[in-house]
């Protein structure tokens, strides 16, 4: 039976796990976002449904994926991850993405 994620998405996730810091650390920290294309796109890893989706970071789909995760109790970790991406890659617009998510009410209870 076919998988719901593409071969490229699975390969990217495996590559992220093998690389610097990886997608999963020894302490069990989970990375929700895998930045792509200078911050214009990202893979969003969703623990609630087990899927990894490829979205534009300025799209409504990006907001809705993170809204679902935030609603499942992951808001603080997602916010911290976005802040880390903004610090690590200052020119890629992660601060703008965070602002859009806040304005959309993704992190409010």
Coordinates of C-alpha atoms in Angstrom, one line a residue:
X1 CA 0.0 0.0 0.0
X2 CA 1.3 3.5 -0.8
X3 CA 2.5 5.9 1.8
X4 CA 0.8 9.3 2.3
X5 CA 4.1 11.1 2.2
X6 CA 6.2 11.4 -0.9
X7 CA 9.5 9.6 -1.4
X8 CA 11.3 13.0 -1.4
X9 CA 9.6 14.0 1.9
X10 CA 10.7 10.8 3.6
X11 CA 14.2 11.2 2.3
X12 CA 14.4 14.8 3.6
X13 CA 13.2 13.7 7.0
X14 CA 15.8 10.9 7.1
X15 CA 18.5 13.3 6.0
X16 CA 17.4 15.8 8.7
X17 CA 17.6 13.0 11.3
X18 CA 21.1 12.1 10.3
X19 CA 22.5 15.7 10.1
X20 CA 23.6 18.4 12.5
X21 CA 21.4 18.1 15.6
X22 CA 19.0 16.0 13.6
X23 CA 15.2 15.9 13.6
X24 CA 15.2 13.9 16.8
X25 CA 17.6 14.3 19.6
X26 CA 18.7 11.9 22.3
X27 CA 16.3 13.6 24.7
X28 CA 13.3 13.1 22.5
X29 CA 12.9 16.6 21.2
X30 CA 10.8 16.6 18.0
X31 CA 11.4 19.1 15.2
X32 CA 8.1 20.2 13.7
X33 CA 9.6 22.3 10.9
X34 CA 12.2 21.4 8.3
X35 CA 13.0 24.7 6.5
X36 CA 13.4 24.6 2.7
X37 CA 14.2 27.1 -0.1
X38 CA 15.6 29.9 2.1
X39 CA 12.5 29.8 4.4
X40 CA 10.0 30.1 1.6
X41 CA 8.8 26.5 2.1
X42 CA 8.9 24.0 4.9
X43 CA 8.0 20.5 5.7
X44 CA 5.7 20.5 8.6
X45 CA 5.9 17.3 10.6
X46 CA 2.6 16.5 12.3
X47 CA 2.6 14.2 15.3
X48 CA -1.2 14.1 15.5
X49 CA -1.7 12.4 12.2
X50 CA 1.8 11.1 11.4
X51 CA 2.1 13.1 8.1
X52 CA 4.7 15.4 6.8
X53 CA 3.4 18.1 4.4
X54 CA 5.3 20.5 2.2
X55 CA 3.8 24.0 2.4
X56 CA 4.8 27.6 1.6
X57 CA 5.5 29.5 4.8
X58 CA 3.3 32.4 3.6
X59 CA 0.3 30.2 2.9
X60 CA -2.9 29.5 4.7
X61 CA -2.0 25.8 4.6
X62 CA 1.1 26.5 6.8
X63 CA -1.1 28.4 9.3
X64 CA -3.7 25.6 9.4
X65 CA -1.1 22.9 9.9
X66 CA 0.5 24.7 12.8
X67 CA -3.0 25.6 14.2
X68 CA -3.8 21.9 14.3
X69 CA -0.5 21.2 16.2
X70 CA -1.0 24.1 18.5
X71 CA -4.5 22.9 19.3
X72 CA -3.0 19.6 20.3
X73 CA -0.8 21.2 22.9
X74 CA 2.4 21.8 20.9
X75 CA 2.1 25.7 20.7
X76 CA 5.0 26.5 23.1
X77 CA 7.4 24.1 21.3
X78 CA 6.5 25.3 17.9
X79 CA 6.9 28.9 18.9
X80 CA 10.3 28.1 20.4
X81 CA 11.3 26.3 17.2
X82 CA 10.3 29.2 15.0
X83 CA 12.2 31.6 17.3
X84 CA 15.3 29.3 16.9
X85 CA 14.9 29.4 13.1
X86 CA 14.6 33.2 13.1
X87 CA 17.8 33.4 15.2
X88 CA 19.7 30.9 13.1
X89 CA 18.5 32.2 9.7
X90 CA 17.7 35.9 10.2
X91 CA 17.2 36.6 6.5
X92 CA 14.7 33.9 5.8
X93 CA 11.5 35.5 7.2
X94 CA 10.9 33.2 10.2
X95 CA 10.1 36.3 12.3
X96 CA 7.5 37.3 9.7
X97 CA 6.1 33.8 9.8
X98 CA 5.8 34.0 13.6
X99 CA 4.0 37.4 13.3
X100 CA 1.5 35.9 10.8
X101 CA 0.8 33.0 13.1
X102 CA 0.3 35.3 16.1
X103 CA -2.0 37.5 14.0
X104 CA -4.0 34.4 12.9
X105 CA -4.5 33.4 16.5
X106 CA -2.7 30.1 16.1
X107 CA -1.0 30.3 19.6
X108 CA -4.0 31.5 21.6
X109 CA -6.0 29.1 23.7

